[in-house]
């Protein structure tokens, strides 16, 4: 039995990454919970979902998947890969701005840089969606959303290779920052420290 447990145990590098993901700190408006991870993309995966809630209303939602392949992946240029999704409501007139897509991508790049999260091979899309109502729903206002789908490869920091040098915490917190920016929340004042979110609870 002990030998079987040893075989089934996840690699130490991935176990450390999962621990870091669980220890990430988010703003109090962000409610995070673990979710089932895709099983066919990589040998090991972990995932969380999140909703940004303001005054009882969900204003943004997203998910983050951390993939790990101990054999490495040529497309990733690393053994780790983060896959992120962010969706948030925006003012309908904003989606006509041709710069919105580039702005959404900049939110992610700046959030990763602000957290000191080193990465390789970023890729993704930014989509603008407008929904208009007709017929029996014609009185409903038009709605608009921005969707950011992105992936990137965390890489070890200056400390060199080894367990813990790929700090998934930084990448998860950058994703949380993008969620809040897309939701239109003001930046956290300097010196204010975010607290861990209660996972699996809506806090309402």
PDB file of C-alpha atoms in Angstrom:
ATOM      1  CA  UNK A   1       0.000   0.000   0.000  1.00  0.00           C
ATOM      2  CA  UNK A   2       2.816   2.390   0.869  1.00  0.00           C
ATOM      3  CA  UNK A   3       4.495   1.763  -2.481  1.00  0.00           C
ATOM      4  CA  UNK A   4       1.232   2.504  -4.330  1.00  0.00           C
ATOM      5  CA  UNK A   5       0.845   5.793  -2.478  1.00  0.00           C
ATOM      6  CA  UNK A   6       4.393   6.714  -3.429  1.00  0.00           C
ATOM      7  CA  UNK A   7       3.677   5.993  -7.107  1.00  0.00           C
ATOM      8  CA  UNK A   8       0.429   7.982  -7.072  1.00  0.00           C
ATOM      9  CA  UNK A   9       1.904  10.968  -5.255  1.00  0.00           C
ATOM     10  CA  UNK A  10       2.240  14.061  -7.488  1.00  0.00           C
ATOM     11  CA  UNK A  11       5.733  15.333  -8.273  1.00  0.00           C
ATOM     12  CA  UNK A  12       7.150  17.600  -5.583  1.00  0.00           C
ATOM     13  CA  UNK A  13       7.388  20.531  -8.001  1.00  0.00           C
ATOM     14  CA  UNK A  14       3.685  20.288  -8.836  1.00  0.00           C
ATOM     15  CA  UNK A  15       2.669  19.769  -5.202  1.00  0.00           C
ATOM     16  CA  UNK A  16       4.575  22.940  -4.324  1.00  0.00           C
ATOM     17  CA  UNK A  17       2.843  24.832  -7.139  1.00  0.00           C
ATOM     18  CA  UNK A  18      -0.585  23.726  -5.872  1.00  0.00           C
ATOM     19  CA  UNK A  19       0.338  24.881  -2.379  1.00  0.00           C
ATOM     20  CA  UNK A  20       1.367  28.260  -3.769  1.00  0.00           C
ATOM     21  CA  UNK A  21      -1.871  28.540  -5.737  1.00  0.00           C
ATOM     22  CA  UNK A  22      -3.889  27.873  -2.583  1.00  0.00           C
ATOM     23  CA  UNK A  23      -1.860  30.457  -0.680  1.00  0.00           C
ATOM     24  CA  UNK A  24      -2.390  33.308  -3.143  1.00  0.00           C
ATOM     25  CA  UNK A  25      -3.908  36.479  -1.702  1.00  0.00           C
ATOM     26  CA  UNK A  26      -6.732  38.340  -3.387  1.00  0.00           C
ATOM     27  CA  UNK A  27      -8.801  41.431  -2.713  1.00  0.00           C
ATOM     28  CA  UNK A  28     -11.892  40.931  -0.531  1.00  0.00           C
ATOM     29  CA  UNK A  29     -14.141  41.446  -3.567  1.00  0.00           C
ATOM     30  CA  UNK A  30     -12.657  38.304  -5.173  1.00  0.00           C
ATOM     31  CA  UNK A  31     -14.192  34.978  -4.081  1.00  0.00           C
ATOM     32  CA  UNK A  32     -12.050  32.029  -5.126  1.00  0.00           C
ATOM     33  CA  UNK A  33     -12.721  28.315  -4.991  1.00  0.00           C
ATOM     34  CA  UNK A  34     -11.027  25.237  -6.349  1.00  0.00           C
ATOM     35  CA  UNK A  35     -12.594  23.553  -9.353  1.00  0.00           C
ATOM     36  CA  UNK A  36     -11.956  20.347 -11.331  1.00  0.00           C
ATOM     37  CA  UNK A  37      -8.977  20.760 -13.638  1.00  0.00           C
ATOM     38  CA  UNK A  38      -8.786  19.480 -17.226  1.00  0.00           C
ATOM     39  CA  UNK A  39      -7.198  16.049 -17.307  1.00  0.00           C
ATOM     40  CA  UNK A  40      -6.060  15.618 -20.919  1.00  0.00           C
ATOM     41  CA  UNK A  41      -3.928  18.699 -21.514  1.00  0.00           C
ATOM     42  CA  UNK A  42      -1.041  17.805 -19.212  1.00  0.00           C
ATOM     43  CA  UNK A  43      -0.078  14.980 -16.826  1.00  0.00           C
ATOM     44  CA  UNK A  44      -0.835  17.210 -13.839  1.00  0.00           C
ATOM     45  CA  UNK A  45      -3.240  20.137 -13.471  1.00  0.00           C
ATOM     46  CA  UNK A  46      -4.921  22.270 -10.814  1.00  0.00           C
ATOM     47  CA  UNK A  47      -7.581  24.938 -11.248  1.00  0.00           C
ATOM     48  CA  UNK A  48      -9.477  27.663  -9.421  1.00  0.00           C
ATOM     49  CA  UNK A  49     -12.430  29.826 -10.378  1.00  0.00           C
ATOM     50  CA  UNK A  50     -13.307  33.285  -9.105  1.00  0.00           C
ATOM     51  CA  UNK A  51     -16.108  35.837  -9.054  1.00  0.00           C
ATOM     52  CA  UNK A  52     -15.664  39.533  -8.351  1.00  0.00           C
ATOM     53  CA  UNK A  53     -18.646  40.762  -6.341  1.00  0.00           C
ATOM     54  CA  UNK A  54     -19.478  44.405  -5.597  1.00  0.00           C
ATOM     55  CA  UNK A  55     -22.578  45.370  -3.583  1.00  0.00           C
ATOM     56  CA  UNK A  56     -23.999  41.893  -4.098  1.00  0.00           C
ATOM     57  CA  UNK A  57     -23.566  41.890  -7.869  1.00  0.00           C
ATOM     58  CA  UNK A  58     -21.125  39.703  -9.795  1.00  0.00           C
ATOM     59  CA  UNK A  59     -19.172  42.089 -12.026  1.00  0.00           C
ATOM     60  CA  UNK A  60     -16.460  39.735 -13.282  1.00  0.00           C
ATOM     61  CA  UNK A  61     -15.678  36.048 -13.359  1.00  0.00           C
ATOM     62  CA  UNK A  62     -12.722  33.924 -14.345  1.00  0.00           C
ATOM     63  CA  UNK A  63     -10.677  30.794 -13.915  1.00  0.00           C
ATOM     64  CA  UNK A  64      -7.020  29.892 -13.740  1.00  0.00           C
ATOM     65  CA  UNK A  65      -5.517  26.518 -14.621  1.00  0.00           C
ATOM     66  CA  UNK A  66      -1.948  25.536 -13.729  1.00  0.00           C
ATOM     67  CA  UNK A  67      -0.529  22.764 -15.921  1.00  0.00           C
ATOM     68  CA  UNK A  68       2.615  20.747 -15.244  1.00  0.00           C
ATOM     69  CA  UNK A  69       4.476  18.338 -17.488  1.00  0.00           C
ATOM     70  CA  UNK A  70       7.694  17.073 -15.888  1.00  0.00           C
ATOM     71  CA  UNK A  71       8.974  16.101 -19.345  1.00  0.00           C
ATOM     72  CA  UNK A  72       8.626  19.662 -20.574  1.00  0.00           C
ATOM     73  CA  UNK A  73       6.660  20.942 -23.541  1.00  0.00           C
ATOM     74  CA  UNK A  74       8.237  22.557 -26.596  1.00  0.00           C
ATOM     75  CA  UNK A  75       5.296  24.906 -27.110  1.00  0.00           C
ATOM     76  CA  UNK A  76       5.391  26.017 -23.480  1.00  0.00           C
ATOM     77  CA  UNK A  77       9.202  26.388 -23.375  1.00  0.00           C
ATOM     78  CA  UNK A  78       8.827  25.266 -19.760  1.00  0.00           C
ATOM     79  CA  UNK A  79       7.434  22.492 -17.581  1.00  0.00           C
ATOM     80  CA  UNK A  80       4.647  24.773 -16.269  1.00  0.00           C
ATOM     81  CA  UNK A  81       1.858  26.594 -18.074  1.00  0.00           C
ATOM     82  CA  UNK A  82      -0.832  28.958 -16.774  1.00  0.00           C
ATOM     83  CA  UNK A  83      -4.120  29.181 -18.668  1.00  0.00           C
ATOM     84  CA  UNK A  84      -6.380  32.061 -17.652  1.00  0.00           C
ATOM     85  CA  UNK A  85      -9.843  33.319 -18.480  1.00  0.00           C
ATOM     86  CA  UNK A  86     -11.410  36.635 -17.444  1.00  0.00           C
ATOM     87  CA  UNK A  87     -14.865  37.966 -18.311  1.00  0.00           C
ATOM     88  CA  UNK A  88     -16.265  41.294 -17.131  1.00  0.00           C
ATOM     89  CA  UNK A  89     -19.125  43.604 -17.975  1.00  0.00           C
ATOM     90  CA  UNK A  90     -18.200  46.930 -19.564  1.00  0.00           C
ATOM     91  CA  UNK A  91     -20.135  49.929 -20.796  1.00  0.00           C
ATOM     92  CA  UNK A  92     -21.604  49.198 -24.277  1.00  0.00           C
ATOM     93  CA  UNK A  93     -19.907  52.227 -25.811  1.00  0.00           C
ATOM     94  CA  UNK A  94     -16.509  50.884 -24.742  1.00  0.00           C
ATOM     95  CA  UNK A  95     -16.657  47.921 -27.116  1.00  0.00           C
ATOM     96  CA  UNK A  96     -16.578  50.258 -30.109  1.00  0.00           C
ATOM     97  CA  UNK A  97     -13.130  51.446 -29.051  1.00  0.00           C
ATOM     98  CA  UNK A  98     -10.620  49.745 -31.342  1.00  0.00           C
ATOM     99  CA  UNK A  99      -7.991  50.032 -28.609  1.00  0.00           C
ATOM    100  CA  UNK A 100      -9.922  48.002 -26.040  1.00  0.00           C
ATOM    101  CA  UNK A 101      -8.387  44.705 -27.099  1.00  0.00           C
ATOM    102  CA  UNK A 102      -4.857  46.003 -26.699  1.00  0.00           C
ATOM    103  CA  UNK A 103      -5.776  47.576 -23.391  1.00  0.00           C
ATOM    104  CA  UNK A 104      -7.115  44.257 -22.083  1.00  0.00           C
ATOM    105  CA  UNK A 105      -3.895  42.479 -23.035  1.00  0.00           C
ATOM    106  CA  UNK A 106      -1.855  45.246 -21.383  1.00  0.00           C
ATOM    107  CA  UNK A 107      -3.751  44.650 -18.126  1.00  0.00           C
ATOM    108  CA  UNK A 108      -2.344  41.128 -18.035  1.00  0.00           C
ATOM    109  CA  UNK A 109       1.206  42.042 -19.042  1.00  0.00           C
ATOM    110  CA  UNK A 110       1.376  44.850 -16.489  1.00  0.00           C
ATOM    111  CA  UNK A 111      -0.131  42.708 -13.715  1.00  0.00           C
ATOM    112  CA  UNK A 112       2.492  40.008 -14.267  1.00  0.00           C
ATOM    113  CA  UNK A 113       5.261  42.607 -14.331  1.00  0.00           C
ATOM    114  CA  UNK A 114       3.965  44.316 -11.180  1.00  0.00           C
ATOM    115  CA  UNK A 115       4.053  40.986  -9.338  1.00  0.00           C
ATOM    116  CA  UNK A 116       7.538  40.150 -10.570  1.00  0.00           C
ATOM    117  CA  UNK A 117       6.156  37.038 -12.265  1.00  0.00           C
ATOM    118  CA  UNK A 118       8.714  35.871 -14.842  1.00  0.00           C
ATOM    119  CA  UNK A 119       7.206  34.143 -17.873  1.00  0.00           C
ATOM    120  CA  UNK A 120       7.749  32.937 -21.426  1.00  0.00           C
ATOM    121  CA  UNK A 121       5.657  32.371 -24.563  1.00  0.00           C
ATOM    122  CA  UNK A 122       2.561  34.461 -23.746  1.00  0.00           C
ATOM    123  CA  UNK A 123      -0.396  34.083 -26.096  1.00  0.00           C
ATOM    124  CA  UNK A 124      -4.083  34.860 -26.034  1.00  0.00           C
ATOM    125  CA  UNK A 125      -7.074  36.747 -27.312  1.00  0.00           C
ATOM    126  CA  UNK A 126      -9.237  39.637 -26.138  1.00  0.00           C
ATOM    127  CA  UNK A 127     -12.858  39.527 -27.298  1.00  0.00           C
ATOM    128  CA  UNK A 128     -15.499  42.234 -27.142  1.00  0.00           C
ATOM    129  CA  UNK A 129     -19.127  41.079 -26.995  1.00  0.00           C
ATOM    130  CA  UNK A 130     -22.317  43.158 -27.307  1.00  0.00           C
ATOM    131  CA  UNK A 131     -25.762  41.696 -26.639  1.00  0.00           C
ATOM    132  CA  UNK A 132     -28.935  43.452 -27.815  1.00  0.00           C
ATOM    133  CA  UNK A 133     -32.487  42.371 -26.995  1.00  0.00           C
ATOM    134  CA  UNK A 134     -35.474  42.220 -29.326  1.00  0.00           C
ATOM    135  CA  UNK A 135     -39.140  41.206 -29.365  1.00  0.00           C
ATOM    136  CA  UNK A 136     -40.481  40.583 -25.896  1.00  0.00           C
ATOM    137  CA  UNK A 137     -37.138  41.619 -24.448  1.00  0.00           C
ATOM    138  CA  UNK A 138     -36.802  44.811 -26.474  1.00  0.00           C
ATOM    139  CA  UNK A 139     -37.025  46.968 -23.357  1.00  0.00           C
ATOM    140  CA  UNK A 140     -33.878  45.396 -21.904  1.00  0.00           C
ATOM    141  CA  UNK A 141     -30.753  47.493 -22.146  1.00  0.00           C
ATOM    142  CA  UNK A 142     -27.881  46.384 -24.335  1.00  0.00           C
ATOM    143  CA  UNK A 143     -25.052  44.690 -22.449  1.00  0.00           C
ATOM    144  CA  UNK A 144     -21.375  44.400 -23.261  1.00  0.00           C
ATOM    145  CA  UNK A 145     -18.527  42.237 -21.993  1.00  0.00           C
ATOM    146  CA  UNK A 146     -14.820  41.863 -22.439  1.00  0.00           C
ATOM    147  CA  UNK A 147     -13.281  38.384 -22.436  1.00  0.00           C
ATOM    148  CA  UNK A 148      -9.579  37.739 -21.988  1.00  0.00           C
ATOM    149  CA  UNK A 149      -8.206  34.277 -22.738  1.00  0.00           C
ATOM    150  CA  UNK A 150      -4.481  33.897 -22.210  1.00  0.00           C
ATOM    151  CA  UNK A 151      -1.739  31.445 -21.446  1.00  0.00           C
ATOM    152  CA  UNK A 152       1.886  31.851 -20.463  1.00  0.00           C
ATOM    153  CA  UNK A 153       4.727  29.795 -18.998  1.00  0.00           C
ATOM    154  CA  UNK A 154       6.008  30.595 -15.501  1.00  0.00           C
ATOM    155  CA  UNK A 155       9.776  30.284 -15.302  1.00  0.00           C
ATOM    156  CA  UNK A 156      12.209  30.144 -12.366  1.00  0.00           C
ATOM    157  CA  UNK A 157      13.336  33.452 -10.946  1.00  0.00           C
ATOM    158  CA  UNK A 158      16.915  34.537 -10.218  1.00  0.00           C
ATOM    159  CA  UNK A 159      17.224  31.797  -7.609  1.00  0.00           C
ATOM    160  CA  UNK A 160      17.765  29.234 -10.364  1.00  0.00           C
ATOM    161  CA  UNK A 161      16.109  25.857 -10.918  1.00  0.00           C
ATOM    162  CA  UNK A 162      14.535  23.938  -8.075  1.00  0.00           C
ATOM    163  CA  UNK A 163      11.371  23.492  -6.087  1.00  0.00           C
ATOM    164  CA  UNK A 164       9.643  26.755  -5.246  1.00  0.00           C
ATOM    165  CA  UNK A 165      11.568  28.970  -7.666  1.00  0.00           C
ATOM    166  CA  UNK A 166       8.626  28.961 -10.073  1.00  0.00           C
ATOM    167  CA  UNK A 167       6.385  31.039  -7.832  1.00  0.00           C
ATOM    168  CA  UNK A 168       2.822  30.283  -8.904  1.00  0.00           C
ATOM    169  CA  UNK A 169       1.583  32.643  -6.180  1.00  0.00           C
ATOM    170  CA  UNK A 170       2.758  35.645  -8.195  1.00  0.00           C
ATOM    171  CA  UNK A 171       1.003  34.442 -11.328  1.00  0.00           C
ATOM    172  CA  UNK A 172      -2.268  33.684  -9.513  1.00  0.00           C
ATOM    173  CA  UNK A 173      -2.281  37.080  -7.843  1.00  0.00           C
ATOM    174  CA  UNK A 174      -1.609  38.772 -11.201  1.00  0.00           C
ATOM    175  CA  UNK A 175      -4.653  36.973 -12.620  1.00  0.00           C
ATOM    176  CA  UNK A 176      -6.688  38.218  -9.656  1.00  0.00           C
ATOM    177  CA  UNK A 177      -5.496  41.745 -10.354  1.00  0.00           C
ATOM    178  CA  UNK A 178      -6.644  41.484 -13.976  1.00  0.00           C
ATOM    179  CA  UNK A 179     -10.068  40.339 -12.765  1.00  0.00           C
ATOM    180  CA  UNK A 180     -10.378  43.440 -10.604  1.00  0.00           C
ATOM    181  CA  UNK A 181      -9.090  45.793 -13.300  1.00  0.00           C
ATOM    182  CA  UNK A 182     -11.535  44.369 -15.849  1.00  0.00           C
ATOM    183  CA  UNK A 183     -14.325  44.799 -13.283  1.00  0.00           C
ATOM    184  CA  UNK A 184     -13.442  48.483 -12.983  1.00  0.00           C
ATOM    185  CA  UNK A 185     -12.290  48.379  -9.374  1.00  0.00           C
ATOM    186  CA  UNK A 186      -9.856  51.119  -8.370  1.00  0.00           C
ATOM    187  CA  UNK A 187      -6.260  50.069  -7.644  1.00  0.00           C
ATOM    188  CA  UNK A 188      -5.409  49.045  -4.096  1.00  0.00           C
ATOM    189  CA  UNK A 189      -3.611  51.930  -2.327  1.00  0.00           C
ATOM    190  CA  UNK A 190       0.122  51.412  -1.742  1.00  0.00           C
ATOM    191  CA  UNK A 191       0.847  49.610   1.507  1.00  0.00           C
ATOM    192  CA  UNK A 192      -2.514  47.839   1.660  1.00  0.00           C
ATOM    193  CA  UNK A 193      -2.119  44.046   1.783  1.00  0.00           C
ATOM    194  CA  UNK A 194      -4.793  41.771   0.347  1.00  0.00           C
ATOM    195  CA  UNK A 195      -5.987  38.934   2.568  1.00  0.00           C
ATOM    196  CA  UNK A 196      -6.567  35.304   1.587  1.00  0.00           C
ATOM    197  CA  UNK A 197     -10.048  34.665   0.224  1.00  0.00           C
ATOM    198  CA  UNK A 198     -12.266  32.066   1.872  1.00  0.00           C
ATOM    199  CA  UNK A 199     -12.406  29.352  -0.735  1.00  0.00           C
ATOM    200  CA  UNK A 200     -15.740  27.795  -1.512  1.00  0.00           C
ATOM    201  CA  UNK A 201     -17.710  30.529   0.261  1.00  0.00           C
ATOM    202  CA  UNK A 202     -19.495  33.439  -1.324  1.00  0.00           C
ATOM    203  CA  UNK A 203     -19.183  35.648   1.708  1.00  0.00           C
ATOM    204  CA  UNK A 204     -22.652  37.119   1.265  1.00  0.00           C
TER     205      UNK A 204
END
